[in-house]
Short mmCIF file of C-alpha atoms and ligand atoms in Angstrom, two decimals:
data_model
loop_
_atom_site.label_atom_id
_atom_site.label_comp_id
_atom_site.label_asym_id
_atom_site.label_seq_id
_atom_site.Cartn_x
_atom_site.Cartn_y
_atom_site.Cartn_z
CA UNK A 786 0.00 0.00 0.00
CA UNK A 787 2.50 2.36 1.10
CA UNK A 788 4.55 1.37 -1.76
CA UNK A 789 1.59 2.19 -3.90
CA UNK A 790 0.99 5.45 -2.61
CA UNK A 791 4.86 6.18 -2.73
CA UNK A 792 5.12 5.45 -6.47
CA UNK A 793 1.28 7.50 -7.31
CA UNK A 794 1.63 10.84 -6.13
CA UNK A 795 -0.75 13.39 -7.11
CA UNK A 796 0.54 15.81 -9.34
CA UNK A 797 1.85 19.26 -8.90
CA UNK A 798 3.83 19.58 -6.03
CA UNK A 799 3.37 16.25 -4.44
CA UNK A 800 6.31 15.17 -6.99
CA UNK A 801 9.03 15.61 -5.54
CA UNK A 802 10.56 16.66 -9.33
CA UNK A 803 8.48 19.70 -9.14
CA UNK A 804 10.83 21.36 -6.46
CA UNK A 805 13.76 22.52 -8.50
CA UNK A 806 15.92 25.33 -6.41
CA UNK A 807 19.19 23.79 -6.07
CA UNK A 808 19.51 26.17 -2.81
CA UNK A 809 17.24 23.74 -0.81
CA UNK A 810 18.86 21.43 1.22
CA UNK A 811 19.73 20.73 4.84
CA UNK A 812 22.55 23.14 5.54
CA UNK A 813 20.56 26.52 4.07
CA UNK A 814 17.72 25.39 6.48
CA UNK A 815 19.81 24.62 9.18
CA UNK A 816 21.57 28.46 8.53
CA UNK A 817 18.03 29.91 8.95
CA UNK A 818 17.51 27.48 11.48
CA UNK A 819 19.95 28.33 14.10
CA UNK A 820 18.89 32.33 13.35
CA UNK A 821 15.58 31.15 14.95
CA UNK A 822 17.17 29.30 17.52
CA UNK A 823 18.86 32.27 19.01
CA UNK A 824 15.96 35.13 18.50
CA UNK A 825 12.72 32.89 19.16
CA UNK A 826 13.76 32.32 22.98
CA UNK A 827 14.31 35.64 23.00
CA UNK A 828 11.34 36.62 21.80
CA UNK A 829 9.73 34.17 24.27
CA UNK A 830 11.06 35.09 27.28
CA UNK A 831 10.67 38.50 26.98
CA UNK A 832 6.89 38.34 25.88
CA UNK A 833 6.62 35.47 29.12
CA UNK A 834 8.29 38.24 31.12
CA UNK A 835 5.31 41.21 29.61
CA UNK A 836 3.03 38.72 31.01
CA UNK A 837 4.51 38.81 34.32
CA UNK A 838 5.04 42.89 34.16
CA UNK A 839 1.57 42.85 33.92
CA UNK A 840 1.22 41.54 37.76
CA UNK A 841 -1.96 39.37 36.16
CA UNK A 842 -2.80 38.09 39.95
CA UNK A 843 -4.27 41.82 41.11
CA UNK A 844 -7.71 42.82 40.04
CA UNK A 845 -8.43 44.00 36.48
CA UNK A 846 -4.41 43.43 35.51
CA UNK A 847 -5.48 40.20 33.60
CA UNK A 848 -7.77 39.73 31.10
CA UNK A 849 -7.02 35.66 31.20
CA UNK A 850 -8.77 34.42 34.21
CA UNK A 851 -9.07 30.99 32.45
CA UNK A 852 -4.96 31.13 32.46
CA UNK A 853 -4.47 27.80 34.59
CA UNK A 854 -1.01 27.02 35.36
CA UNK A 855 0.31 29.28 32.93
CA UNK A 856 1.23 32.00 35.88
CA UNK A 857 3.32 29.24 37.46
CA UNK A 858 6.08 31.91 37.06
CA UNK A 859 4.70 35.48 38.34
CA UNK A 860 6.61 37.35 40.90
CA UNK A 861 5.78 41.15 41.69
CA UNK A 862 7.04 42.72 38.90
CA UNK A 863 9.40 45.67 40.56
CA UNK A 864 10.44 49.25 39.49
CA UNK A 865 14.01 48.80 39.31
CA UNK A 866 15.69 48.92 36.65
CA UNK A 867 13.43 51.83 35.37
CA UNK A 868 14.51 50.68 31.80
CA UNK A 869 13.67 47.08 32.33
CA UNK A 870 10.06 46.63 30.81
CA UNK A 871 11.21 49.46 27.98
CA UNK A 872 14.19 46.75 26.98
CA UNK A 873 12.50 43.52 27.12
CA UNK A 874 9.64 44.65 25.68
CA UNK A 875 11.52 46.43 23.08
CA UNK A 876 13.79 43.47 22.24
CA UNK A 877 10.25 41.49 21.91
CA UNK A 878 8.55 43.67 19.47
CA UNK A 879 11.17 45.32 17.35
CA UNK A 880 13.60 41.40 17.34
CA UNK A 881 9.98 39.80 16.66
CA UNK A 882 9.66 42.12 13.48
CA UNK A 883 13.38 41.58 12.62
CA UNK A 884 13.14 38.17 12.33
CA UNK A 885 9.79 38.16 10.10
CA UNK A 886 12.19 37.50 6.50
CA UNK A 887 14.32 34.53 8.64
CA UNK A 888 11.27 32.94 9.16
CA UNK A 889 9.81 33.12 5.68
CA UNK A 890 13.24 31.98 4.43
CA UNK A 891 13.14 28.71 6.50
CA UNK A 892 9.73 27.75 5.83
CA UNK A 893 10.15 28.25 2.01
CA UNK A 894 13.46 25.90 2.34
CA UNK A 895 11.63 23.17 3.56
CA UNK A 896 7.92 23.77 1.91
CA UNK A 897 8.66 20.40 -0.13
CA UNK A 898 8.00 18.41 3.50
CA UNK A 899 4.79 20.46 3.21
CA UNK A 900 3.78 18.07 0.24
CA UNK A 901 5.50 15.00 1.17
CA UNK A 902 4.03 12.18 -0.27
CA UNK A 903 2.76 9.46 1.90
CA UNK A 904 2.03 12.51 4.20
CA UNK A 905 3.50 9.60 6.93
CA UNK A 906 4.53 6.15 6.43
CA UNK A 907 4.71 5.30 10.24
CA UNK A 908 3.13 6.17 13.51
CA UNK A 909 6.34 8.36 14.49
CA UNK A 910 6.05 10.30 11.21
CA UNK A 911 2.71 10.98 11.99
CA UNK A 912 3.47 12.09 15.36
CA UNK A 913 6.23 14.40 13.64
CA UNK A 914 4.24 15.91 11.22
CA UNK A 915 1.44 16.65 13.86
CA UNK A 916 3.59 18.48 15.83
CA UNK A 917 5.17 20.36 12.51
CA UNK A 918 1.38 21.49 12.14
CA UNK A 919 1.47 23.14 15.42
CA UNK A 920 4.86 24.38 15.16
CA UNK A 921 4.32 26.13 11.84
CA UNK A 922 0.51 27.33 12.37
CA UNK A 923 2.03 28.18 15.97
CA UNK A 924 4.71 30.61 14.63
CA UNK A 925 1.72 31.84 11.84
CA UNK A 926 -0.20 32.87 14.39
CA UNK A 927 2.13 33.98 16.72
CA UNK A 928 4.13 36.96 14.38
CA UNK A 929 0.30 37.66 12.41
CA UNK A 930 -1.45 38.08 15.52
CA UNK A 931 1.58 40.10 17.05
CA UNK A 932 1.92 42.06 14.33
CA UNK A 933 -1.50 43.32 13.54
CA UNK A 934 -1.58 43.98 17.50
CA UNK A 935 0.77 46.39 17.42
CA UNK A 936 -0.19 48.23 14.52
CA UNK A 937 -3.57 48.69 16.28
CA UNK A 938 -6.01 46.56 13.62
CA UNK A 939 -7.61 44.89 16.19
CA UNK A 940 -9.48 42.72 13.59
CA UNK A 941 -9.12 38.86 14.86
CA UNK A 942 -12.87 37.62 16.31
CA UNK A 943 -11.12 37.18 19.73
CA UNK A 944 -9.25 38.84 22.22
CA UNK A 945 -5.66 39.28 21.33
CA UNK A 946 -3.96 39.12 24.62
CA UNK A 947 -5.27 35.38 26.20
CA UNK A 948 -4.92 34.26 22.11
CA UNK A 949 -1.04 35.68 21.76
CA UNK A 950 -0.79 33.77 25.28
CA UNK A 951 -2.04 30.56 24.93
CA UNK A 952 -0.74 30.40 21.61
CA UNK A 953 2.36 31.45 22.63
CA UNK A 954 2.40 27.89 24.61
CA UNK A 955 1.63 25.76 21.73
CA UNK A 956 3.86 27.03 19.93
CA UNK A 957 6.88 26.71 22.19
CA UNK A 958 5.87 23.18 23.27
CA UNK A 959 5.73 22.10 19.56
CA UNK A 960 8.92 24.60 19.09
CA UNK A 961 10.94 22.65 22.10
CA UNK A 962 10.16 19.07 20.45
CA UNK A 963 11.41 20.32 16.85
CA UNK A 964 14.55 21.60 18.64
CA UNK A 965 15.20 18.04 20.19
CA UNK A 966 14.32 16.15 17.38
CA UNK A 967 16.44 18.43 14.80
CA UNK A 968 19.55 19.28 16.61
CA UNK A 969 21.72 17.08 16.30
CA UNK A 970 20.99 16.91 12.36
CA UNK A 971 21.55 20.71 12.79
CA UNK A 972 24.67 20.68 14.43
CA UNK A 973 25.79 17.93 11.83
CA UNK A 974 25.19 20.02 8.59
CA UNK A 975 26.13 23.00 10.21
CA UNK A 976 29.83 21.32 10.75
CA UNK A 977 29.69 20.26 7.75
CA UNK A 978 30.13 23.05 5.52
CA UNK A 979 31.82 26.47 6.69
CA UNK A 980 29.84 29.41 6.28
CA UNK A 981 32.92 31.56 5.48
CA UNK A 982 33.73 29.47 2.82
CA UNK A 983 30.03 29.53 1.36
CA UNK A 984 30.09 33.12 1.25
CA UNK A 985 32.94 33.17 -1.02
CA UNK A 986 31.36 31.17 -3.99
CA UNK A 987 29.16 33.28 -6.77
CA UNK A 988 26.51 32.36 -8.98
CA UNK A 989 28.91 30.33 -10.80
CA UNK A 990 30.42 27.83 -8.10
CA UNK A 991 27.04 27.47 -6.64
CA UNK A 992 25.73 23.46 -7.02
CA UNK A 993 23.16 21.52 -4.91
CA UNK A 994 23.92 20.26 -1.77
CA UNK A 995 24.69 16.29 -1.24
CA UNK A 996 21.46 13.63 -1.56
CA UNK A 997 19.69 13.97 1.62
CA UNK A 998 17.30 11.32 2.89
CA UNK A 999 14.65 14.18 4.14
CA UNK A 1000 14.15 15.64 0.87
CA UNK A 1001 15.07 19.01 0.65
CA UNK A 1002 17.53 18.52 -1.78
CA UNK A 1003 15.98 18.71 -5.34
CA UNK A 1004 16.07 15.51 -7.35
CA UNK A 1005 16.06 17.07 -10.36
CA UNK A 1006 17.63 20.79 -10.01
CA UNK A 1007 17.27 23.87 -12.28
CA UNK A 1008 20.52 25.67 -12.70
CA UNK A 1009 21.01 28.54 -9.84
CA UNK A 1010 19.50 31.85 -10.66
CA UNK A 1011 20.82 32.90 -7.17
CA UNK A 1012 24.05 31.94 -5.26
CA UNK A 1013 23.50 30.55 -1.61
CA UNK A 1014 25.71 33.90 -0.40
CA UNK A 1015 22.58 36.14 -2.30
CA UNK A 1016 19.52 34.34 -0.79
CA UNK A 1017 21.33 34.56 3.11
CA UNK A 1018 22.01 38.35 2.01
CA UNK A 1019 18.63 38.60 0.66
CA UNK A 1020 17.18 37.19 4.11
CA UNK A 1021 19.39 39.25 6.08
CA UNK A 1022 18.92 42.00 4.47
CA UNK A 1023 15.40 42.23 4.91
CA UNK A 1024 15.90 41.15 8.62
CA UNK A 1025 18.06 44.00 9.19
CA UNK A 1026 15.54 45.88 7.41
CA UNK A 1027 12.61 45.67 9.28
CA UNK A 1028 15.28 46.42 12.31
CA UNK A 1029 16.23 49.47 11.16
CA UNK A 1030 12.63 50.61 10.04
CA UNK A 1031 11.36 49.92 13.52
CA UNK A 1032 13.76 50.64 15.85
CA UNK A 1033 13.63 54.08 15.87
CA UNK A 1034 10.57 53.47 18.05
CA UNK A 1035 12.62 53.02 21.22
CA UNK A 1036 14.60 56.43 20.76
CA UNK A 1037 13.80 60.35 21.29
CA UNK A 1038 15.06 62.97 19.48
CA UNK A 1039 15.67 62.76 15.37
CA UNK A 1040 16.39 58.96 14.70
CA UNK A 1041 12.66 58.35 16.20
CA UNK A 1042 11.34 59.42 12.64
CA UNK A 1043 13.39 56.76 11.16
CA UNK A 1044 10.42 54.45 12.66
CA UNK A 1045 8.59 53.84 9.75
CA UNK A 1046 7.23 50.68 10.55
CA UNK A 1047 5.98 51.85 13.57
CA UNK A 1048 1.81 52.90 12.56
CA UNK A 1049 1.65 55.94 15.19
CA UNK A 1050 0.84 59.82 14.07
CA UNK A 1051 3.80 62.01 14.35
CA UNK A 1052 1.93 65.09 15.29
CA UNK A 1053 0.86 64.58 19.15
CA UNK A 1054 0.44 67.64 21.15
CA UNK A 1055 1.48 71.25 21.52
CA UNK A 1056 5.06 71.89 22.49
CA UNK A 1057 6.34 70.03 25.78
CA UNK A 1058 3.11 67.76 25.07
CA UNK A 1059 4.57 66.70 21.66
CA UNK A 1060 5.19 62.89 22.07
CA UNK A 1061 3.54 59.81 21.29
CA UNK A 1062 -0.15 59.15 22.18
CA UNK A 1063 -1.44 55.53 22.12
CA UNK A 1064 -5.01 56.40 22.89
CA UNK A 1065 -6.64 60.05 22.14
CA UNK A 1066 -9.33 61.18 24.83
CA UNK A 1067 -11.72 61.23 21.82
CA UNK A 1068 -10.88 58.08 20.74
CA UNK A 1069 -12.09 56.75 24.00
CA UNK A 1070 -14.79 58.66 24.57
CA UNK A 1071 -13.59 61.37 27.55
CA UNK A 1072 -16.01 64.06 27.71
CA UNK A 1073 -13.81 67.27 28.18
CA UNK A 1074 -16.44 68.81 30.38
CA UNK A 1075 -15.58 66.20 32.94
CA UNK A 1076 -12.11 67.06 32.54
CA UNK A 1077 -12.64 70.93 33.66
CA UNK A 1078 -13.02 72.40 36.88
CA UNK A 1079 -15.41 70.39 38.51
CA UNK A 1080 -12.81 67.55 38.51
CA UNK A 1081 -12.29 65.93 41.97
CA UNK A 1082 -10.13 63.00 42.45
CA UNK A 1083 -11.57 60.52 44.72
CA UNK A 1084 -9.12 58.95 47.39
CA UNK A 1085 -10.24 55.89 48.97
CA UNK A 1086 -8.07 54.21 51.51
CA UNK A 1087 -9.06 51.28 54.83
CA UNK A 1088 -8.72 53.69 57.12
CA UNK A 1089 -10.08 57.17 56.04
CA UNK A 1090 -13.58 57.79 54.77
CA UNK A 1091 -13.71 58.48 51.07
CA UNK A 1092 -11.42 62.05 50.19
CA UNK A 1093 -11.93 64.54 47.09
CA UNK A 1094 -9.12 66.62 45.66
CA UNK A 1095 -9.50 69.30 42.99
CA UNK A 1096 -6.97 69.64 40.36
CA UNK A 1097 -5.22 72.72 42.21
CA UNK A 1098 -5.41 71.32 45.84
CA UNK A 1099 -3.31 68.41 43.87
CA UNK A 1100 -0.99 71.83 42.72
CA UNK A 1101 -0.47 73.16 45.96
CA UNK A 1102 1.12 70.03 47.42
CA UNK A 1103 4.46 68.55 47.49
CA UNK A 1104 5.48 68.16 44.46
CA UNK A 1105 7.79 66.08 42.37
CA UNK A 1106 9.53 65.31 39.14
CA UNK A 1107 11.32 62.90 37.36
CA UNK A 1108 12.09 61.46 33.88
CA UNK A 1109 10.60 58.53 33.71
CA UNK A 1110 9.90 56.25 30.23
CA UNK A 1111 6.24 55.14 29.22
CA UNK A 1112 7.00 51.68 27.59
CA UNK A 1113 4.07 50.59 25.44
CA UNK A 1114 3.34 46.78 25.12
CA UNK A 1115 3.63 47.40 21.19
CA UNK A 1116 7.08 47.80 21.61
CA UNK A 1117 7.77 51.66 21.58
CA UNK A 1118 8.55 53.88 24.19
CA UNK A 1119 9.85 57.33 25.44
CA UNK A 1120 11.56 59.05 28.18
CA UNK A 1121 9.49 62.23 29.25
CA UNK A 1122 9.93 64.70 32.36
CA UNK A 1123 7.15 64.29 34.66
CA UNK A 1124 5.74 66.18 37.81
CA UNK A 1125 3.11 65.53 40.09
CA UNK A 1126 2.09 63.92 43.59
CA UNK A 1127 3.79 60.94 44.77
CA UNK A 1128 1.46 57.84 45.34
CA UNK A 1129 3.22 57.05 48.40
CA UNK A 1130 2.36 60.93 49.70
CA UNK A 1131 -1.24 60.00 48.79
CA UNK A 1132 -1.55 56.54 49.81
CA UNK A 1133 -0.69 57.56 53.94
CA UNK A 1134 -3.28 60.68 53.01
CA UNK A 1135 -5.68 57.79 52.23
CA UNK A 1136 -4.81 55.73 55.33
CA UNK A 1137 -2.78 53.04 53.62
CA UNK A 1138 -0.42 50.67 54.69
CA UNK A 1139 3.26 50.98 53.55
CA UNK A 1140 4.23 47.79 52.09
CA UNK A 1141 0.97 46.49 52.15
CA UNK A 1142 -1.59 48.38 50.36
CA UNK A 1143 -1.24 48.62 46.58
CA UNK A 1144 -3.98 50.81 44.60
CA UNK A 1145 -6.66 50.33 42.30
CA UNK A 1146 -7.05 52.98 39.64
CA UNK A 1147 -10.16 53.71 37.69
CA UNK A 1148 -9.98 56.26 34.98
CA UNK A 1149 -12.69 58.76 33.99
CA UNK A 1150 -13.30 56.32 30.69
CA UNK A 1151 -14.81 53.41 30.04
CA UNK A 1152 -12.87 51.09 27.76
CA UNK A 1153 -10.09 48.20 28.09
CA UNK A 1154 -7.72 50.21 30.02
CA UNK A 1155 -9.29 52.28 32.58
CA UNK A 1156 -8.38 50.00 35.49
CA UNK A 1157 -5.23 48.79 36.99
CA UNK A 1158 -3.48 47.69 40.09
CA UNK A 1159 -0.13 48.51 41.42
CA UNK A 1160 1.12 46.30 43.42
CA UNK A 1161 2.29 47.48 47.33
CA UNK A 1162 6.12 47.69 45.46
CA UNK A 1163 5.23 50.57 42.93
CA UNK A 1164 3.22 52.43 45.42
CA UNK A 1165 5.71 52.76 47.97
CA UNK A 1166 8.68 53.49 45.01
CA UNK A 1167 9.23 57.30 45.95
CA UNK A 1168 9.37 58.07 42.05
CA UNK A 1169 5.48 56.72 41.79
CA UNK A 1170 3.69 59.85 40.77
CA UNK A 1171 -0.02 60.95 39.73
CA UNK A 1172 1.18 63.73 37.33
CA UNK A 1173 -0.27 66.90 36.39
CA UNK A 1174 2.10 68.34 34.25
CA UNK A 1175 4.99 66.79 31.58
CA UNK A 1176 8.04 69.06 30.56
CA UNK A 1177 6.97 72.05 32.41
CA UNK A 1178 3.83 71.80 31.04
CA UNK A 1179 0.24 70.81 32.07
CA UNK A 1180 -0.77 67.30 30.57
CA UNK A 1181 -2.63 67.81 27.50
CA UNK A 1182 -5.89 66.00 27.50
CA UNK A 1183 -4.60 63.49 24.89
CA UNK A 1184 -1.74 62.96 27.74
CA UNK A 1185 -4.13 62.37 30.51
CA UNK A 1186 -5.45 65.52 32.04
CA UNK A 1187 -6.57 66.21 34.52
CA UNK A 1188 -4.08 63.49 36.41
CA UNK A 1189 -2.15 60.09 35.17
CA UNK A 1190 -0.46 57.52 36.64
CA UNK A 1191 3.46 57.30 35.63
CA UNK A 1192 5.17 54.21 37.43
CA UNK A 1193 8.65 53.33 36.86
CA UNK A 1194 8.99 50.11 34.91
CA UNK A 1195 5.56 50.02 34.67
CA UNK A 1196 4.16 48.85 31.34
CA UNK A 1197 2.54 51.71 29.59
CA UNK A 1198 -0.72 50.17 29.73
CA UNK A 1199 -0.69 50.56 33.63
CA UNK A 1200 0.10 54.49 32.85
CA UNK A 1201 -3.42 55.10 33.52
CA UNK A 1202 -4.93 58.66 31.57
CA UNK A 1203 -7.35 60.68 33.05
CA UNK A 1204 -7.61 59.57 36.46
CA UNK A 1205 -10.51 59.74 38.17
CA UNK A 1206 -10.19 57.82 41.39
CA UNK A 1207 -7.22 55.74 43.62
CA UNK A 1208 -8.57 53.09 46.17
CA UNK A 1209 -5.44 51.57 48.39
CA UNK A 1210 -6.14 48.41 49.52
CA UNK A 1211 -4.19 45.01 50.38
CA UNK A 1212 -3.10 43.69 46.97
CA UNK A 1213 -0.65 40.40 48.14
CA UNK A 1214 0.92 38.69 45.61
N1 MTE B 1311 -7.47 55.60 30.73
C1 MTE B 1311 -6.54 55.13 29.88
N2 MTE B 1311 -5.25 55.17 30.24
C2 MTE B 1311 -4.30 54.70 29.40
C3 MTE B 1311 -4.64 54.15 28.14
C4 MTE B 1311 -6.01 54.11 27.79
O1 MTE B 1311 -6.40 53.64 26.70
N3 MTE B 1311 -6.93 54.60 28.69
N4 MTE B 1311 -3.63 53.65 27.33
C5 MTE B 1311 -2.46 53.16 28.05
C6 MTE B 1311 -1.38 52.73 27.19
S1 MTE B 1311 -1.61 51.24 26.39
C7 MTE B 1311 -0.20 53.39 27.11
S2 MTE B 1311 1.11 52.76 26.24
C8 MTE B 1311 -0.02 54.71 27.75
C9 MTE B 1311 0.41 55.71 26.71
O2 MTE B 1311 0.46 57.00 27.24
P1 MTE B 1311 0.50 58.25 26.28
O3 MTE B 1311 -0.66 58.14 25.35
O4 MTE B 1311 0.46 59.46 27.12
O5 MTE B 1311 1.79 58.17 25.54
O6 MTE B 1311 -1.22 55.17 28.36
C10 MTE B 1311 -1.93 54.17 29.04
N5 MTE B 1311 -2.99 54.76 29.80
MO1 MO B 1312 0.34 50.60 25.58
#
């Protein structure tokens, strides 16, 4: 039977003659290969570690209730290094995007397997090939879903933050089996032809690589149109493309406009107010009149009855500033000047408990992000602020105004905007 089916295929690309770039073969795969090696971890531990930034166990943090055991690893996420959740959630984003063209370059070295015919001759192939679907759908859905995240199309039917999560998971169980299984093959081709010397031979010089048993190799090849030294500059090329275009992201000051992957306006505010927005107030619905002078923050705390601040009795107390970055899940971020009240100052106002009361903050909107918790940590961090003004300036209302949160280390998403109240209460962890 097998036999049968072996010597039948269906036409087209089933036939193994129909795959003719004499590039294919184990060592160009295993080239791409190892590239994915080194940046997918990376990729993976620093999105695990956004998770944990997050501090999913307080109220409202997580949107993944259902998670399971997939917190196994939380700890409170702290505010030291300020930089921290700026790096490893730049190195996520912008190294994700970077290695976009090494991915499509390994999966069009090996799309022959895609059409290998038997599709498996034993149980083990079977296996192997089941775990190849989740390992290349994984990785699909992974950088598409990642990618239209963070330039805002919000257009899958589910919610992208348990679906980048749990598929996340698949995909690095199905990524850690291919990694066992493939290694030492890997390692193997890998030593078996230097890539020093490869990038020496031209067009001319270039010929298929030896038999294999996997089929990669072409059993019938065309003559090159490209030398193996032009399809890995090709790859990297693009790779170091889409670093270079994105980047700029992470930076202030004049290499920032070099960002033009990055899908945010460039025109954000009046002078000192000028820097990236991720949500306007009209885009989520503040109503400026509630913004004005009847604003009153509400301070809740255990031991004090409920408290109400106006914007200028929030003036005429102690005051501080520091420059402090807003790191943005999507990857970019920016260091800004920022003055206001410390939490700390307002948490013993409201009663609180050093080291044991963290605060729940509800914004004056509505949608996704108008509540967060801050763990006991971040309130007690002296550099912990509800600002009122940025660079010298009042907020703008794109910005936040009347009052925002700015926590260092914080992700930007826990930067609430237009605060409206602060509620200490015991948030363990
Ligand atoms: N109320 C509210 N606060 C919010 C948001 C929001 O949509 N609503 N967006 C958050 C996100 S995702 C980020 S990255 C920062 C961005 O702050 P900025 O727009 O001032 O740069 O604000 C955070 N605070
Ligand atoms: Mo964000």
């Amino acid at each position: 039977m097998i036999a049968w089916l072996k010597a039948n295929p269906p036409p087209g690309p089933f036939r193994p003659e129909f795959w003719r770039s004499p590039l294919r073969g184990p060592w160009l795969t295993s080239v791409f290969g190892l590239a994915l090696l080194i940046g997918i971890p990376l990729v993976a531990i620093t999105g695990l570690l956004s998770y944990a930034a997050y501090d999913p166990r307080l109220p409202a943090n997580d949107t993944t209730p259902e998670r399971g055991l997939l917190g196994f690893y939380f700890f409170g996420w702290p505010t030291e290094p300020v930089w921290l959740y700026r790096l490893t959630q730049g190195v996520h984003v912008i190294l994700g995007l970077t290695l976009v063209p090494i991915l499509l370059a390994k999966l069009w070295s090996v799309i022959p397997k895609l059409f290998l015919w038997p599709p498996a001759r034993t149980v083990a192939e079977m296996l192997e090939r089941a775990s190849l679907v989740l390992l290349v759908g994984g990785a699909v859905f992974e950088f598409v879903t990642g990618i239209l995240n963070i330039q805002l199309f919000y257009v899958f039917p589910f919610s992208f933050y348990p679906a980048h999560l749990y598929g996340a998971w698949i995909f690095l169980g199905a990524f850690l089996a291919h990694v066992a299984f493939k290694l030492p093959k890997m390692v193997r081709t890998l030593r078996s032809r230097s890539i020093r010397e490869e990038l020496r031979i031209g067009l001319d010089g270039t010929r298929p690589e030896p038999h294999d048993p996997d089929g990669l190799v072409p059993v019938s090849p065309a003559a090159p149109t490209i030398s193996r030294r032009g399809v890995l500059g090709f790859a990297g090329g693009a790779s170091l493309m889409m670093f270079g275009l994105s980047v700029g992201q992470t930076m202030d000051g004049p290499l920032r406009r070099t960002a033009l992957l990055a899908p945010h306006g460039r025109e954000y505010g009046p002078g000192p107010n000028d820097f990236q927005v991720n949500k306007t107030a009209a885009a989520m619905g503040v109503n400026p009149a509630e913004t004005g002078d009847g604003w009153r923050l509400e301070l809740a705390g255990p031991r004090a009855a409920p408290l109400r601040f106006s914007r200028a009795e929030l003036l005429a107390m102690p005051s501080h500033t520091y420059a402090l970055p807003i790191a943005c899940v999507e990857g970019w971020s920016t260091v800004q000047r920022w003055t206001g009240v410390r939490l700390a100052d307002l948490a013993v106002l409201a009663g609180a408990r050093p080291g044991r009361d963290g605060v729940f903050v509800e914004s004056l909107e509505n949608g996704a992000f108008s509540k967060a918790s801050l763990n006991a940590g971040q309130v007690a961090d002296l550099r912990s602020l509800l600002a009122l003004r940025v660079n010298g300036a009042d907020l703008s209302l794109d910005h936040g105004f009347p009052a925002r949160i700015i926590v260092p280390n914080a992700p930007g998403v826990h930067n609430t905007k237009w605060v409206r109240s602060l509620s200490f209460r015991p948030m363990s962890t």
